[in-house]
Amino acid sequence: EAGVTQFPSHSVIEKGQTVTLRCDPISGHDNLYWYRRVMGKEIKFLLHFVKESKQDESGMPNNRFLAERTGGTYSTLKVQPAELEDSGVYFCASSPTDRVSKTQYFGPGTRLLVL
Amino acid sequence: DAKTTQPPSMDCAEGRAANLPCNHSTISGNEYVYWYRQIHSQGPQYIIHGLKNNETNEMASLIITEDRKSSTLILPHATLRDTAVYYCIVAPAGGGNKLTFGTGTQLKVEL
């Protein structure tokens, strides 16, 4: 079974540009999460989708970040316009609809560098 | 979610058991204890979780104290590939919710 995949693995852009990150969850997983780690900080939650609906977006830093999950399959996270402080590693995770445990399976991450 | 406290770093000799402690004294009755690890440059990897009973899987064992205020992750025969940052996370039961990562324990397995 394929795991969570993320694209691209690395992205280097200039301040003010737009970047779109993609996440493909494990097939059949309704829950999809975005997290990020900025330099020197802990991994922080950004938002959670259940199918195509945003369940919790309390961790989104500001309105420059837009996440979508049309059709309830893959998700995109767009940063527009990118700022220097957006640099970091963006992780996506997915979990099944099992209502007992919260086991989340993470992708390898997208390393974003804003210059 | 309850906060957790872990030592910042630990060393372990290859082939020996690695015992990683975690304090979660404010854990509430419906919160699970989860362990994840992050090997350098990879995404966090799920290891094991439990509610109140001890658990074992192919990767590790989880020992939770009777009062549930602390737990220990045991890697029975650590290898060099187990070198990673280990995170202890407590989170309520129920369908999908956010995981709150702390600073974790940097485990270094050496020859």
Short mmCIF file of C-alpha atoms in Angstrom, two decimals:
data_model
loop_
_atom_site.label_atom_id
_atom_site.label_comp_id
_atom_site.label_asym_id
_atom_site.label_seq_id
_atom_site.Cartn_x
_atom_site.Cartn_y
_atom_site.Cartn_z
CA GLU A 1 0.00 0.00 0.00
CA ALA A 2 1.42 3.38 -0.97
CA GLY A 3 2.06 5.81 1.83
CA VAL A 4 1.40 9.52 1.97
CA THR A 5 3.16 11.30 -0.86
CA GLN A 6 4.06 14.95 -1.16
CA PHE A 7 5.18 17.04 -4.08
CA PRO A 8 7.53 18.73 -4.59
CA SER A 9 10.16 17.43 -2.21
CA HIS A 10 11.95 20.78 -2.30
CA SER A 11 11.00 24.26 -3.45
CA VAL A 12 13.08 27.41 -3.55
CA ILE A 13 11.22 30.61 -4.36
CA GLU A 14 11.66 34.32 -3.93
CA LYS A 15 9.75 36.43 -1.47
CA GLY A 16 6.47 37.51 -3.00
CA GLN A 17 6.10 34.51 -5.26
CA THR A 18 3.44 31.84 -5.00
CA VAL A 19 4.04 28.19 -4.19
CA THR A 20 1.60 25.30 -4.18
CA LEU A 21 2.32 22.13 -2.25
CA ARG A 22 0.48 18.92 -2.94
CA CYS A 23 -0.35 15.99 -0.70
CA ASP A 24 -1.78 12.62 -1.70
CA PRO A 25 -3.05 10.76 1.35
CA ILE A 26 -3.22 7.01 1.78
CA SER A 27 -6.09 5.71 -0.31
CA GLY A 28 -9.33 5.58 1.67
CA HIS A 29 -8.17 7.91 4.44
CA ASP A 30 -10.79 10.57 4.98
CA ASN A 31 -8.69 12.59 7.42
CA LEU A 32 -5.90 14.74 6.01
CA TYR A 33 -3.66 17.06 8.02
CA TRP A 34 -1.08 19.68 7.28
CA TYR A 35 1.76 20.46 9.70
CA ARG A 36 4.93 22.47 9.38
CA ARG A 37 8.22 22.93 11.10
CA VAL A 38 9.96 26.25 10.75
CA MET A 39 13.66 26.50 11.51
CA GLY A 40 14.47 25.73 15.11
CA LYS A 41 10.86 25.30 16.14
CA GLU A 42 8.59 22.38 16.91
CA ILE A 43 6.29 20.71 14.44
CA LYS A 44 3.04 22.66 14.43
CA PHE A 45 -0.43 21.72 13.27
CA LEU A 46 -1.90 23.83 10.47
CA LEU A 47 -5.25 22.29 9.57
CA HIS A 48 -7.35 19.17 9.29
CA PHE A 49 -9.69 18.03 6.53
CA VAL A 50 -12.38 15.41 6.82
CA LYS A 51 -12.99 14.46 3.23
CA GLU A 52 -13.35 17.80 1.48
CA SER A 53 -14.42 19.79 4.55
CA LYS A 54 -12.12 21.80 6.78
CA GLN A 55 -12.60 20.39 10.26
CA ASP A 56 -10.05 22.54 12.06
CA GLU A 57 -7.97 25.31 10.57
CA SER A 58 -6.90 26.87 13.85
CA GLY A 59 -3.23 26.50 13.06
CA MET A 60 -3.19 28.38 9.77
CA PRO A 61 -0.86 31.33 10.38
CA ASN A 62 -2.59 33.93 8.20
CA ASN A 63 -4.64 34.48 5.08
CA ARG A 64 -1.64 34.03 2.81
CA PHE A 65 -2.16 30.30 3.29
CA LEU A 66 -4.97 28.55 1.44
CA ALA A 67 -5.64 24.83 1.69
CA GLU A 68 -8.04 22.91 -0.49
CA ARG A 69 -9.13 19.33 -0.85
CA THR A 70 -11.56 19.26 -3.73
CA GLY A 71 -13.22 15.89 -4.13
CA GLY A 72 -11.87 14.68 -0.84
CA THR A 73 -8.78 13.06 -2.30
CA TYR A 74 -5.52 14.99 -2.64
CA SER A 75 -4.95 18.34 -1.01
CA THR A 76 -3.05 21.47 -1.96
CA LEU A 77 -1.57 24.14 0.25
CA LYS A 78 -0.92 27.43 -1.48
CA VAL A 79 1.21 30.19 -0.03
CA GLN A 80 0.61 33.54 -1.73
CA PRO A 81 2.59 35.71 -1.46
CA ALA A 82 5.39 33.84 0.25
CA GLU A 83 7.39 35.54 2.98
CA LEU A 84 10.80 34.69 4.42
CA GLU A 85 9.29 33.32 7.62
CA ASP A 86 7.33 30.73 5.63
CA SER A 87 10.52 28.75 5.07
CA GLY A 88 10.43 25.34 6.67
CA VAL A 89 9.30 21.79 6.15
CA TYR A 90 5.63 21.18 5.42
CA PHE A 91 4.30 17.77 6.34
CA CYS A 92 1.08 16.15 5.34
CA ALA A 93 -0.49 13.26 7.22
CA SER A 94 -3.58 11.14 6.83
CA SER A 95 -5.59 8.82 9.02
CA PRO A 96 -8.53 6.50 8.50
CA THR A 97 -12.00 7.13 9.81
CA ASP A 98 -11.40 4.83 12.77
CA ARG A 99 -12.95 6.79 15.65
CA VAL A 100 -10.93 5.15 18.38
CA SER A 101 -7.32 5.93 17.63
CA LYS A 102 -5.64 8.90 16.08
CA THR A 103 -2.83 7.15 14.29
CA GLN A 104 -1.64 9.53 11.63
CA TYR A 105 0.69 8.54 8.82
CA PHE A 106 3.03 11.22 7.62
CA GLY A 107 4.52 11.99 4.26
CA PRO A 108 8.19 12.84 3.73
CA GLY A 109 7.53 16.58 3.70
CA THR A 110 8.17 19.46 1.33
CA ARG A 111 11.16 21.62 2.15
CA LEU A 112 10.33 25.22 1.30
CA LEU A 113 12.95 27.94 1.19
CA VAL A 114 11.86 31.51 0.59
CA LEU A 115 14.69 33.84 -0.38
CA ASP B 1 -4.43 18.42 25.09
CA ALA B 2 -2.22 17.47 28.01
CA LYS B 3 1.40 18.54 27.97
CA THR B 4 4.24 16.06 28.06
CA THR B 5 7.76 16.29 29.45
CA GLN B 6 10.65 14.32 27.98
CA PRO B 7 14.42 14.42 28.51
CA PRO B 8 16.08 16.32 25.67
CA SER B 9 18.55 13.58 24.85
CA MET B 10 19.57 10.02 25.61
CA ASP B 11 22.29 7.66 24.47
CA CYS B 12 22.03 3.92 24.03
CA ALA B 13 24.47 1.22 22.99
CA GLU B 14 23.50 -0.78 19.93
CA GLY B 15 21.82 -4.04 20.84
CA ARG B 16 20.74 -2.81 24.24
CA ALA B 17 17.24 -1.77 25.22
CA ALA B 18 16.42 1.91 24.94
CA ASN B 19 13.96 3.12 27.56
CA LEU B 20 12.51 6.54 26.82
CA PRO B 21 10.48 8.15 29.61
CA CYS B 22 7.62 10.60 29.31
CA ASN B 23 5.71 12.47 31.98
CA HIS B 24 2.11 13.43 31.33
CA SER B 25 0.80 14.20 34.79
CA THR B 26 -2.19 16.21 33.54
CA ILE B 27 -3.49 13.51 31.23
CA SER B 28 -7.25 13.13 31.32
CA GLY B 29 -9.27 9.95 31.27
CA ASN B 30 -10.04 9.90 27.56
CA GLU B 31 -6.56 10.77 26.32
CA TYR B 32 -4.30 8.26 24.62
CA VAL B 33 -0.52 8.24 24.77
CA TYR B 34 1.08 8.21 21.32
CA TRP B 35 4.71 7.81 20.37
CA TYR B 36 6.13 9.02 17.09
CA ARG B 37 9.70 9.39 15.93
CA GLN B 38 11.39 11.48 13.32
CA ILE B 39 14.51 10.16 11.71
CA HIS B 40 16.61 12.91 10.21
CA SER B 41 15.02 14.52 7.13
CA GLN B 42 12.03 12.19 7.14
CA GLY B 43 8.42 12.69 8.16
CA PRO B 44 7.29 11.65 11.64
CA GLN B 45 6.72 7.91 11.93
CA TYR B 46 4.05 6.36 14.12
CA ILE B 47 5.42 3.86 16.63
CA ILE B 48 2.77 2.83 19.12
CA HIS B 49 -0.09 4.12 21.25
CA GLY B 50 -2.04 3.09 24.34
CA LEU B 51 -4.74 4.16 26.74
CA LYS B 52 -4.01 2.42 30.03
CA ASN B 53 -2.79 -1.08 29.29
CA ASN B 54 0.73 -1.89 28.24
CA GLU B 55 1.09 -2.40 24.52
CA THR B 56 3.58 -4.16 22.29
CA ASN B 57 4.04 -4.27 18.56
CA GLU B 58 6.81 -5.17 16.17
CA MET B 59 8.62 -1.92 16.80
CA ALA B 60 8.37 -1.27 20.51
CA SER B 61 6.63 -1.72 23.83
CA LEU B 62 4.73 0.94 25.72
CA ILE B 63 4.51 0.78 29.47
CA ILE B 64 1.95 3.11 31.08
CA THR B 65 1.92 3.54 34.84
CA GLU B 66 -1.22 2.64 36.71
CA ASP B 67 -2.05 6.28 37.45
CA ARG B 68 -1.33 7.08 33.77
CA LYS B 69 0.83 10.04 34.73
CA SER B 70 3.88 8.68 32.97
CA SER B 71 4.92 6.15 30.36
CA THR B 72 8.02 4.52 28.95
CA LEU B 73 8.72 3.57 25.37
CA ILE B 74 10.98 0.56 25.10
CA LEU B 75 12.97 -0.33 22.02
CA PRO B 76 14.11 -3.82 23.01
CA HIS B 77 17.23 -4.08 20.84
CA ALA B 78 18.21 -0.64 19.60
CA THR B 79 20.07 -0.36 16.30
CA LEU B 80 21.86 2.55 14.68
CA ARG B 81 18.78 3.10 12.53
CA ASP B 82 16.77 3.89 15.67
CA THR B 83 18.70 7.13 16.10
CA ALA B 84 15.95 9.73 15.90
CA VAL B 85 13.90 12.27 17.83
CA TYR B 86 11.15 10.51 19.76
CA TYR B 87 7.93 12.34 20.57
CA CYS B 88 5.48 11.44 23.29
CA ILE B 89 2.06 12.96 22.57
CA VAL B 90 -1.20 12.74 24.45
CA ALA B 91 -4.43 13.35 22.61
CA PRO B 92 -8.10 12.66 23.22
CA ALA B 93 -9.81 9.66 21.73
CA GLY B 94 -12.17 10.06 18.83
CA GLY B 95 -11.85 10.57 15.13
CA GLY B 96 -9.02 12.60 13.67
CA ASN B 97 -7.62 15.55 15.55
CA LYS B 98 -4.40 17.50 15.72
CA LEU B 99 -1.22 16.14 17.25
CA THR B 100 0.74 18.52 19.46
CA PHE B 101 4.46 17.86 19.11
CA GLY B 102 6.85 18.98 21.81
CA THR B 103 10.62 19.01 21.61
CA GLY B 104 10.96 15.25 22.05
CA THR B 105 13.97 13.17 23.05
CA GLN B 106 16.96 12.90 20.74
CA LEU B 107 18.01 9.26 21.00
CA LYS B 108 21.49 8.49 19.80
CA VAL B 109 22.34 4.81 19.34
CA GLU B 110 26.05 4.15 19.24
CA LEU B 111 28.28 1.16 18.60
#
